[in-house]
């Protein structure tokens, strides 16, 4: 199997966060120290070697970067300080930009101007949408008491002028669904491209047909548990990641699928399951954010030593969303309708760009790519065992 | 007359790894206090790889001469002469001022660096303004360090009927080489080469050995140094001791043996090893009960020679004059405890290469048999001949070398000594599986590659890929590596792991370098005055270096360098005179002198 050498791909990856490819002298320490490597899936060294040699086709078909959860152990013990873990992270960014047919992902990863610009644009768009279509009810300036329910909280859905509470929830819910469908569509089409690039175009592996079905369970299993990360040496990272993932997913389900039950006029008691789950999610996200921000600032731990612009944008956007959400909750409970309305608008204006940009095109997209990559990796593994069996049969 | 303003100054790199290394700004400040110069350039401010653009700049700024100052001036010569040619100027006007030659390294030498440049601006060499003074040479020589380098240098000088003082920190001369079993690549017995030399030094009429001694102060200049040496109390008379060993038999205290790399125990009164020179007992004050609390004195009671052991002896200083000094302080091995992934210090059968060398040695703890480490009755981990033999041994290369976190340099000897040990282990355990995990195999010397090929054919599994960690499982150890050529991950089960530790400068190098004014590089190796054509001299006239204190090297290189250093010393002794170059001239002093010189010259013209 031959392929053209493309030495430009090395230079291209410098934009995605790789510092220097030449640091690595291929001693194999990183692959050996990693608990997740196995025969046939030797990363990070092999990925780096492919880049050093300029084997672009191999790099594109390679799913190994998705098998890495970035515990940083390889970077810590790398004798050349070549930072293999960050190279794997950069490879994931690069692969994301390759899977994405719109080309936006590449723009966001390689240009801060684009990334921040689009965030600000969406921020303004949401503000404008509220100002034009969902302006505040003037009544609440003069008679705030009219907007307070029996529990003393703000009736959050009645703050908009001209429409009823039911209509307001419906509008938000419909917009949610439209956004979710567009994002989901882009993600699914990108996953199909990932499948084509890494399985169909990779002639080394012939995946047996039955495996597509027998391995499907791994998709859900790894999405929910991140079981591979659990097997890394540093379990604390898995714990933080799990808190964030579960909290974020829960919130996502609340605001998209269950908005009607989540954004209600009455205020539930604190021990209501919905409020408790919401608090859990908030705690999970805040816990993760606190540690990630602190560690990225002190730059001591190898996992957080090198921060790409997209890492910071992720932290800032998620942080602002969470903080504005907490503030909103606080104002709502205190029964101040005017501030509640404006905080709600700001909360939405931060939340929407975060989801629109990060989920399909940037850092959040790994929530779809990674479980799917593990599914594809299991297919490749099945193909590999099948091949070994056939080879041994042939020799017999 | 040359106009200083028409000369540009190009600064090469001057960074030597330490924070107080000389910087361009420091020199320029000193320079501009006293004189106006042309433009000041460096690698970042001019187009270094584009002579055409540079030539344009030279013409635009009306530069007539370029002075290249710094530590690697030759590097820029081709580029600058090319640019000068393209600018239509004389290539003779590119003047190289190598700061290394003047011993300028630190920030504090900025005024001196400025003086060198000022001389360059006027087209005069510093040595013609301040000619080096010639001084008579004292015929005696001091050699610091009694390893193979020190022994070789002392013998070379001593054999030419000149006095040598050989100062050694431990109780015997011999150094690391005495601990080795065989030497690579010829597999000669190390002791068979070294011990005759040690005996020769010990009996030499011109060589005075000062063991158990430390340099306490050195003053003076080339040709006439005054050396004060602290002779630590040996507490056993060198002349009276007959070496019978009765004292050690009865001595109640034990301590880890330095000679056996702490794999066995010795007594508090001991001979470092049977072939030690001088072959007399000494007392280790850190472990002697009498020194600690004044009780015991068993050795005095059992000693058959009256007055031989004097437990109350005190340290004393001796002072003597020498003309030249050879530093041969050698190395220490990397402390493998610093890398936790290999579990050295935690798992008893993870050994350093020096410990394994002692195991292989017939004079070692097991009489040359490879055995497991076990606990003795008192709870110390030691090797003893009664233990079982390992069935598989793995060597891990590059421990503490070629590693950005520890030492960046290659220690040069580890690949070869690992191969040698693998060969010896194969000889002693023909049934055992032996593994080597390397990054790159550096078999660079005469006969080394052939030795590598030979070891490969002896059924030793040599695998490319650095071992990442060693984990215990019951009595066994597991090594995880990537087999890079076989493209797989290997969990290798072995009985014993040998860590091929790298070399580091021996302790106390900072102090010595500070006192003598010899710079060390970022790792602590002494800097030679010129790596290519003067590797045994330092920047201080009359002080020479030999062996691993200059950088990691194997025994043949060490011996060669020791002989070379001795030849430099003999050169000055035979001539009877030594040059003392001028150091630390301030720009204020040099300018009037220069002006006078130039005026005189113009009168003559």
PDB file of C-alpha atoms in Angstrom, chain A residues 70-274:
ATOM      1  CA  UNK A  70      -5.606  13.261  27.791  1.00  0.00           C
ATOM      2  CA  UNK A  71      -4.461  12.245  31.246  1.00  0.00           C
ATOM      3  CA  UNK A  72      -1.080  13.822  30.467  1.00  0.00           C
ATOM      4  CA  UNK A  73       1.030  10.956  31.748  1.00  0.00           C
ATOM      5  CA  UNK A  74       2.864  10.565  28.438  1.00  0.00           C
ATOM      6  CA  UNK A  75       3.782  14.240  28.340  1.00  0.00           C
ATOM      7  CA  UNK A  76       4.978  14.114  31.913  1.00  0.00           C
ATOM      8  CA  UNK A  77       7.365  11.244  31.290  1.00  0.00           C
ATOM      9  CA  UNK A  78       8.354  12.126  27.728  1.00  0.00           C
ATOM     10  CA  UNK A  79      12.153  12.304  27.669  1.00  0.00           C
ATOM     11  CA  UNK A  80      12.070  14.922  24.935  1.00  0.00           C
ATOM     12  CA  UNK A  81       9.307  17.024  26.455  1.00  0.00           C
ATOM     13  CA  UNK A  82       7.663  16.699  23.044  1.00  0.00           C
ATOM     14  CA  UNK A  83       4.252  16.802  24.692  1.00  0.00           C
ATOM     15  CA  UNK A  84       2.548  13.859  22.984  1.00  0.00           C
ATOM     16  CA  UNK A  85      -0.712  14.398  24.883  1.00  0.00           C
ATOM     17  CA  UNK A  86      -1.135  17.897  23.475  1.00  0.00           C
ATOM     18  CA  UNK A  87      -0.245  16.560  20.018  1.00  0.00           C
ATOM     19  CA  UNK A  88      -3.098  14.050  20.373  1.00  0.00           C
ATOM     20  CA  UNK A  89      -5.396  16.903  21.428  1.00  0.00           C
ATOM     21  CA  UNK A  90      -4.299  18.906  18.383  1.00  0.00           C
ATOM     22  CA  UNK A  91      -4.902  15.866  16.204  1.00  0.00           C
ATOM     23  CA  UNK A  92      -8.447  15.692  17.532  1.00  0.00           C
ATOM     24  CA  UNK A  93      -8.957  19.341  16.609  1.00  0.00           C
ATOM     25  CA  UNK A  94      -7.504  18.652  13.180  1.00  0.00           C
ATOM     26  CA  UNK A  95      -9.676  15.584  12.640  1.00  0.00           C
ATOM     27  CA  UNK A  96     -12.763  17.531  13.753  1.00  0.00           C
ATOM     28  CA  UNK A  97     -11.983  20.119  11.130  1.00  0.00           C
ATOM     29  CA  UNK A  98     -11.530  17.377   8.524  1.00  0.00           C
ATOM     30  CA  UNK A  99     -14.807  15.641   9.334  1.00  0.00           C
ATOM     31  CA  UNK A 100     -16.681  18.934   9.154  1.00  0.00           C
ATOM     32  CA  UNK A 101     -17.826  19.491   5.565  1.00  0.00           C
ATOM     33  CA  UNK A 102     -18.928  23.081   6.201  1.00  0.00           C
ATOM     34  CA  UNK A 103     -15.342  24.191   6.787  1.00  0.00           C
ATOM     35  CA  UNK A 104     -16.446  26.274   9.760  1.00  0.00           C
ATOM     36  CA  UNK A 105     -14.690  24.053  12.262  1.00  0.00           C
ATOM     37  CA  UNK A 106     -11.364  24.786  10.617  1.00  0.00           C
ATOM     38  CA  UNK A 107     -12.084  28.504  10.700  1.00  0.00           C
ATOM     39  CA  UNK A 108     -12.962  28.415  14.392  1.00  0.00           C
ATOM     40  CA  UNK A 109      -9.909  26.381  15.352  1.00  0.00           C
ATOM     41  CA  UNK A 110      -7.362  28.291  13.331  1.00  0.00           C
ATOM     42  CA  UNK A 111      -8.621  31.843  13.726  1.00  0.00           C
ATOM     43  CA  UNK A 112      -9.440  33.569  16.982  1.00  0.00           C
ATOM     44  CA  UNK A 113     -10.998  36.372  14.992  1.00  0.00           C
ATOM     45  CA  UNK A 114     -13.532  34.013  13.462  1.00  0.00           C
ATOM     46  CA  UNK A 115     -14.315  32.235  16.687  1.00  0.00           C
ATOM     47  CA  UNK A 116     -14.831  35.324  18.825  1.00  0.00           C
ATOM     48  CA  UNK A 117     -16.497  37.170  15.948  1.00  0.00           C
ATOM     49  CA  UNK A 118     -19.152  34.516  15.453  1.00  0.00           C
ATOM     50  CA  UNK A 119     -19.765  34.247  19.192  1.00  0.00           C
ATOM     51  CA  UNK A 120     -20.321  38.005  19.389  1.00  0.00           C
ATOM     52  CA  UNK A 121     -22.563  37.941  16.307  1.00  0.00           C
ATOM     53  CA  UNK A 122     -24.803  35.299  17.809  1.00  0.00           C
ATOM     54  CA  UNK A 123     -24.819  37.162  21.102  1.00  0.00           C
ATOM     55  CA  UNK A 124     -26.093  40.280  19.345  1.00  0.00           C
ATOM     56  CA  UNK A 125     -28.585  38.293  17.256  1.00  0.00           C
ATOM     57  CA  UNK A 126     -30.180  36.766  20.339  1.00  0.00           C
ATOM     58  CA  UNK A 127     -30.366  40.158  22.039  1.00  0.00           C
ATOM     59  CA  UNK A 128     -31.951  41.631  18.909  1.00  0.00           C
ATOM     60  CA  UNK A 129     -34.423  38.752  18.628  1.00  0.00           C
ATOM     61  CA  UNK A 130     -35.587  39.354  22.184  1.00  0.00           C
ATOM     62  CA  UNK A 131     -35.771  43.114  21.682  1.00  0.00           C
ATOM     63  CA  UNK A 132     -37.855  42.802  18.519  1.00  0.00           C
ATOM     64  CA  UNK A 133     -39.992  39.723  19.067  1.00  0.00           C
ATOM     65  CA  UNK A 134     -40.042  39.130  22.817  1.00  0.00           C
ATOM     66  CA  UNK A 135     -39.817  42.604  24.491  1.00  0.00           C
ATOM     67  CA  UNK A 136     -40.451  42.955  28.234  1.00  0.00           C
ATOM     68  CA  UNK A 137     -43.935  43.525  29.511  1.00  0.00           C
ATOM     69  CA  UNK A 138     -44.049  47.191  30.597  1.00  0.00           C
ATOM     70  CA  UNK A 139     -46.357  46.249  33.412  1.00  0.00           C
ATOM     71  CA  UNK A 140     -43.604  44.704  35.489  1.00  0.00           C
ATOM     72  CA  UNK A 141     -41.829  48.032  36.000  1.00  0.00           C
ATOM     73  CA  UNK A 142     -44.863  49.557  37.648  1.00  0.00           C
ATOM     74  CA  UNK A 143     -46.530  46.516  39.174  1.00  0.00           C
ATOM     75  CA  UNK A 144     -43.908  43.866  39.891  1.00  0.00           C
ATOM     76  CA  UNK A 145     -46.284  42.136  42.316  1.00  0.00           C
ATOM     77  CA  UNK A 146     -48.444  40.962  39.388  1.00  0.00           C
ATOM     78  CA  UNK A 147     -45.645  38.730  38.192  1.00  0.00           C
ATOM     79  CA  UNK A 148     -44.977  36.959  41.428  1.00  0.00           C
ATOM     80  CA  UNK A 149     -46.566  33.596  42.120  1.00  0.00           C
ATOM     81  CA  UNK A 150     -47.878  32.172  45.354  1.00  0.00           C
ATOM     82  CA  UNK A 151     -44.440  30.816  46.367  1.00  0.00           C
ATOM     83  CA  UNK A 152     -42.914  34.305  46.077  1.00  0.00           C
ATOM     84  CA  UNK A 153     -40.940  33.504  42.892  1.00  0.00           C
ATOM     85  CA  UNK A 154     -41.120  35.227  39.525  1.00  0.00           C
ATOM     86  CA  UNK A 155     -43.531  33.806  36.940  1.00  0.00           C
ATOM     87  CA  UNK A 156     -40.831  33.562  34.369  1.00  0.00           C
ATOM     88  CA  UNK A 157     -42.942  32.821  31.300  1.00  0.00           C
ATOM     89  CA  UNK A 158     -45.237  35.821  31.679  1.00  0.00           C
ATOM     90  CA  UNK A 159     -42.595  38.529  31.477  1.00  0.00           C
ATOM     91  CA  UNK A 160     -42.873  39.005  27.731  1.00  0.00           C
ATOM     92  CA  UNK A 161     -45.240  41.572  26.322  1.00  0.00           C
ATOM     93  CA  UNK A 162     -48.203  40.558  24.165  1.00  0.00           C
ATOM     94  CA  UNK A 163     -48.152  36.786  24.490  1.00  0.00           C
ATOM     95  CA  UNK A 164     -49.321  34.279  27.027  1.00  0.00           C
ATOM     96  CA  UNK A 165     -47.066  32.103  29.140  1.00  0.00           C
ATOM     97  CA  UNK A 166     -47.943  28.997  27.127  1.00  0.00           C
ATOM     98  CA  UNK A 167     -47.121  30.693  23.855  1.00  0.00           C
ATOM     99  CA  UNK A 168     -43.780  31.904  25.206  1.00  0.00           C
ATOM    100  CA  UNK A 169     -42.695  28.436  26.309  1.00  0.00           C
ATOM    101  CA  UNK A 170     -43.796  27.070  22.953  1.00  0.00           C
ATOM    102  CA  UNK A 171     -41.722  29.640  21.046  1.00  0.00           C
ATOM    103  CA  UNK A 172     -38.599  28.862  23.086  1.00  0.00           C
ATOM    104  CA  UNK A 173     -39.224  25.135  22.775  1.00  0.00           C
ATOM    105  CA  UNK A 174     -39.664  25.319  19.010  1.00  0.00           C
ATOM    106  CA  UNK A 175     -36.502  27.362  18.639  1.00  0.00           C
ATOM    107  CA  UNK A 176     -34.713  24.789  20.791  1.00  0.00           C
ATOM    108  CA  UNK A 177     -35.863  21.972  18.569  1.00  0.00           C
ATOM    109  CA  UNK A 178     -34.926  23.779  15.378  1.00  0.00           C
ATOM    110  CA  UNK A 179     -31.462  24.454  16.787  1.00  0.00           C
ATOM    111  CA  UNK A 180     -31.098  20.876  17.962  1.00  0.00           C
ATOM    112  CA  UNK A 181     -32.123  19.476  14.605  1.00  0.00           C
ATOM    113  CA  UNK A 182     -29.713  21.681  12.671  1.00  0.00           C
ATOM    114  CA  UNK A 183     -26.838  20.883  15.037  1.00  0.00           C
ATOM    115  CA  UNK A 184     -27.723  17.197  15.091  1.00  0.00           C
ATOM    116  CA  UNK A 185     -27.938  17.122  11.308  1.00  0.00           C
ATOM    117  CA  UNK A 186     -24.507  18.642  10.936  1.00  0.00           C
ATOM    118  CA  UNK A 187     -23.052  16.302  13.535  1.00  0.00           C
ATOM    119  CA  UNK A 188     -24.604  13.218  11.954  1.00  0.00           C
ATOM    120  CA  UNK A 189     -23.417  14.170   8.491  1.00  0.00           C
ATOM    121  CA  UNK A 190     -19.927  14.719   9.931  1.00  0.00           C
ATOM    122  CA  UNK A 191     -20.004  11.363  11.652  1.00  0.00           C
ATOM    123  CA  UNK A 192     -20.843   9.765   8.321  1.00  0.00           C
ATOM    124  CA  UNK A 193     -17.789  11.487   6.881  1.00  0.00           C
ATOM    125  CA  UNK A 194     -15.747  10.186   9.778  1.00  0.00           C
ATOM    126  CA  UNK A 195     -17.008   6.698   8.986  1.00  0.00           C
ATOM    127  CA  UNK A 196     -16.134   7.078   5.303  1.00  0.00           C
ATOM    128  CA  UNK A 197     -12.660   8.500   5.976  1.00  0.00           C
ATOM    129  CA  UNK A 198     -11.631   6.065   8.654  1.00  0.00           C
ATOM    130  CA  UNK A 199     -13.384   2.802   7.762  1.00  0.00           C
ATOM    131  CA  UNK A 200     -14.405   2.794   4.107  1.00  0.00           C
ATOM    132  CA  UNK A 201     -11.256   4.483   2.783  1.00  0.00           C
ATOM    133  CA  UNK A 202      -8.925   2.487   5.029  1.00  0.00           C
ATOM    134  CA  UNK A 203      -8.182  -0.507   2.874  1.00  0.00           C
ATOM    135  CA  UNK A 204      -6.153  -2.202   5.582  1.00  0.00           C
ATOM    136  CA  UNK A 205      -9.258  -3.358   7.420  1.00  0.00           C
ATOM    137  CA  UNK A 206     -12.227  -5.350   6.142  1.00  0.00           C
ATOM    138  CA  UNK A 207     -14.925  -5.028   8.783  1.00  0.00           C
ATOM    139  CA  UNK A 208     -17.143  -8.125   9.029  1.00  0.00           C
ATOM    140  CA  UNK A 209     -20.790  -7.175   8.481  1.00  0.00           C
ATOM    141  CA  UNK A 210     -22.146  -8.683  11.700  1.00  0.00           C
ATOM    142  CA  UNK A 211     -19.792  -6.513  13.750  1.00  0.00           C
ATOM    143  CA  UNK A 212     -21.769  -3.371  12.922  1.00  0.00           C
ATOM    144  CA  UNK A 213     -24.605  -4.761  15.020  1.00  0.00           C
ATOM    145  CA  UNK A 214     -22.765  -6.676  17.696  1.00  0.00           C
ATOM    146  CA  UNK A 215     -20.610  -3.691  18.606  1.00  0.00           C
ATOM    147  CA  UNK A 216     -23.398  -1.092  18.602  1.00  0.00           C
ATOM    148  CA  UNK A 217     -23.831  -1.302  22.380  1.00  0.00           C
ATOM    149  CA  UNK A 218     -20.430   0.321  22.838  1.00  0.00           C
ATOM    150  CA  UNK A 219     -21.791   3.599  21.464  1.00  0.00           C
ATOM    151  CA  UNK A 220     -24.218   4.140  24.332  1.00  0.00           C
ATOM    152  CA  UNK A 221     -22.014   2.472  26.915  1.00  0.00           C
ATOM    153  CA  UNK A 222     -18.986   4.640  26.274  1.00  0.00           C
ATOM    154  CA  UNK A 223     -21.070   7.779  25.867  1.00  0.00           C
ATOM    155  CA  UNK A 224     -22.587   7.305  29.303  1.00  0.00           C
ATOM    156  CA  UNK A 225     -19.647   5.947  31.273  1.00  0.00           C
ATOM    157  CA  UNK A 226     -16.435   6.979  29.498  1.00  0.00           C
ATOM    158  CA  UNK A 227     -15.280   3.597  30.632  1.00  0.00           C
ATOM    159  CA  UNK A 228     -11.921   3.879  28.867  1.00  0.00           C
ATOM    160  CA  UNK A 229     -11.087   7.071  30.698  1.00  0.00           C
ATOM    161  CA  UNK A 230     -11.908   5.253  33.930  1.00  0.00           C
ATOM    162  CA  UNK A 231      -9.081   2.841  33.153  1.00  0.00           C
ATOM    163  CA  UNK A 232      -6.462   5.574  32.843  1.00  0.00           C
ATOM    164  CA  UNK A 233      -4.005   5.785  35.688  1.00  0.00           C
ATOM    165  CA  UNK A 234      -5.419   9.046  36.989  1.00  0.00           C
ATOM    166  CA  UNK A 235      -8.974   8.350  37.967  1.00  0.00           C
ATOM    167  CA  UNK A 236      -9.538  11.841  39.358  1.00  0.00           C
ATOM    168  CA  UNK A 237      -9.651  13.204  35.819  1.00  0.00           C
ATOM    169  CA  UNK A 238     -12.320  10.688  34.897  1.00  0.00           C
ATOM    170  CA  UNK A 239     -14.307  11.775  37.928  1.00  0.00           C
ATOM    171  CA  UNK A 240     -14.161  15.470  36.995  1.00  0.00           C
ATOM    172  CA  UNK A 241     -14.987  14.692  33.400  1.00  0.00           C
ATOM    173  CA  UNK A 242     -17.897  12.491  34.406  1.00  0.00           C
ATOM    174  CA  UNK A 243     -19.349  15.196  36.652  1.00  0.00           C
ATOM    175  CA  UNK A 244     -19.171  17.699  33.816  1.00  0.00           C
ATOM    176  CA  UNK A 245     -20.513  15.326  31.199  1.00  0.00           C
ATOM    177  CA  UNK A 246     -23.439  14.114  33.297  1.00  0.00           C
ATOM    178  CA  UNK A 247     -24.287  17.626  34.440  1.00  0.00           C
ATOM    179  CA  UNK A 248     -24.106  19.081  30.983  1.00  0.00           C
ATOM    180  CA  UNK A 249     -26.117  16.280  29.374  1.00  0.00           C
ATOM    181  CA  UNK A 250     -28.769  16.555  32.056  1.00  0.00           C
ATOM    182  CA  UNK A 251     -29.089  20.293  31.512  1.00  0.00           C
ATOM    183  CA  UNK A 252     -29.206  19.778  27.769  1.00  0.00           C
ATOM    184  CA  UNK A 253     -32.076  17.304  28.113  1.00  0.00           C
ATOM    185  CA  UNK A 254     -33.885  19.682  30.484  1.00  0.00           C
ATOM    186  CA  UNK A 255     -33.702  22.703  28.241  1.00  0.00           C
ATOM    187  CA  UNK A 256     -34.356  20.988  24.935  1.00  0.00           C
ATOM    188  CA  UNK A 257     -36.503  17.916  25.456  1.00  0.00           C
ATOM    189  CA  UNK A 258     -38.201  18.834  28.707  1.00  0.00           C
ATOM    190  CA  UNK A 259     -38.419  22.612  28.570  1.00  0.00           C
ATOM    191  CA  UNK A 260     -42.134  22.585  29.369  1.00  0.00           C
ATOM    192  CA  UNK A 261     -41.542  20.814  32.617  1.00  0.00           C
ATOM    193  CA  UNK A 262     -38.344  22.634  33.425  1.00  0.00           C
ATOM    194  CA  UNK A 263     -39.287  26.252  32.786  1.00  0.00           C
ATOM    195  CA  UNK A 264     -42.473  26.472  34.826  1.00  0.00           C
ATOM    196  CA  UNK A 265     -44.418  29.331  36.300  1.00  0.00           C
ATOM    197  CA  UNK A 266     -44.534  27.865  39.781  1.00  0.00           C
ATOM    198  CA  UNK A 267     -41.408  27.342  41.838  1.00  0.00           C
ATOM    199  CA  UNK A 268     -40.925  23.806  43.089  1.00  0.00           C
ATOM    200  CA  UNK A 269     -39.805  23.082  46.638  1.00  0.00           C
ATOM    201  CA  UNK A 270     -36.068  22.633  47.025  1.00  0.00           C
ATOM    202  CA  UNK A 271     -36.357  18.869  47.478  1.00  0.00           C
ATOM    203  CA  UNK A 272     -38.274  18.395  44.226  1.00  0.00           C
ATOM    204  CA  UNK A 273     -36.337  15.926  42.031  1.00  0.00           C
ATOM    205  CA  UNK A 274     -36.074  18.407  39.189  1.00  0.00           C
TER     206      UNK A 274
END
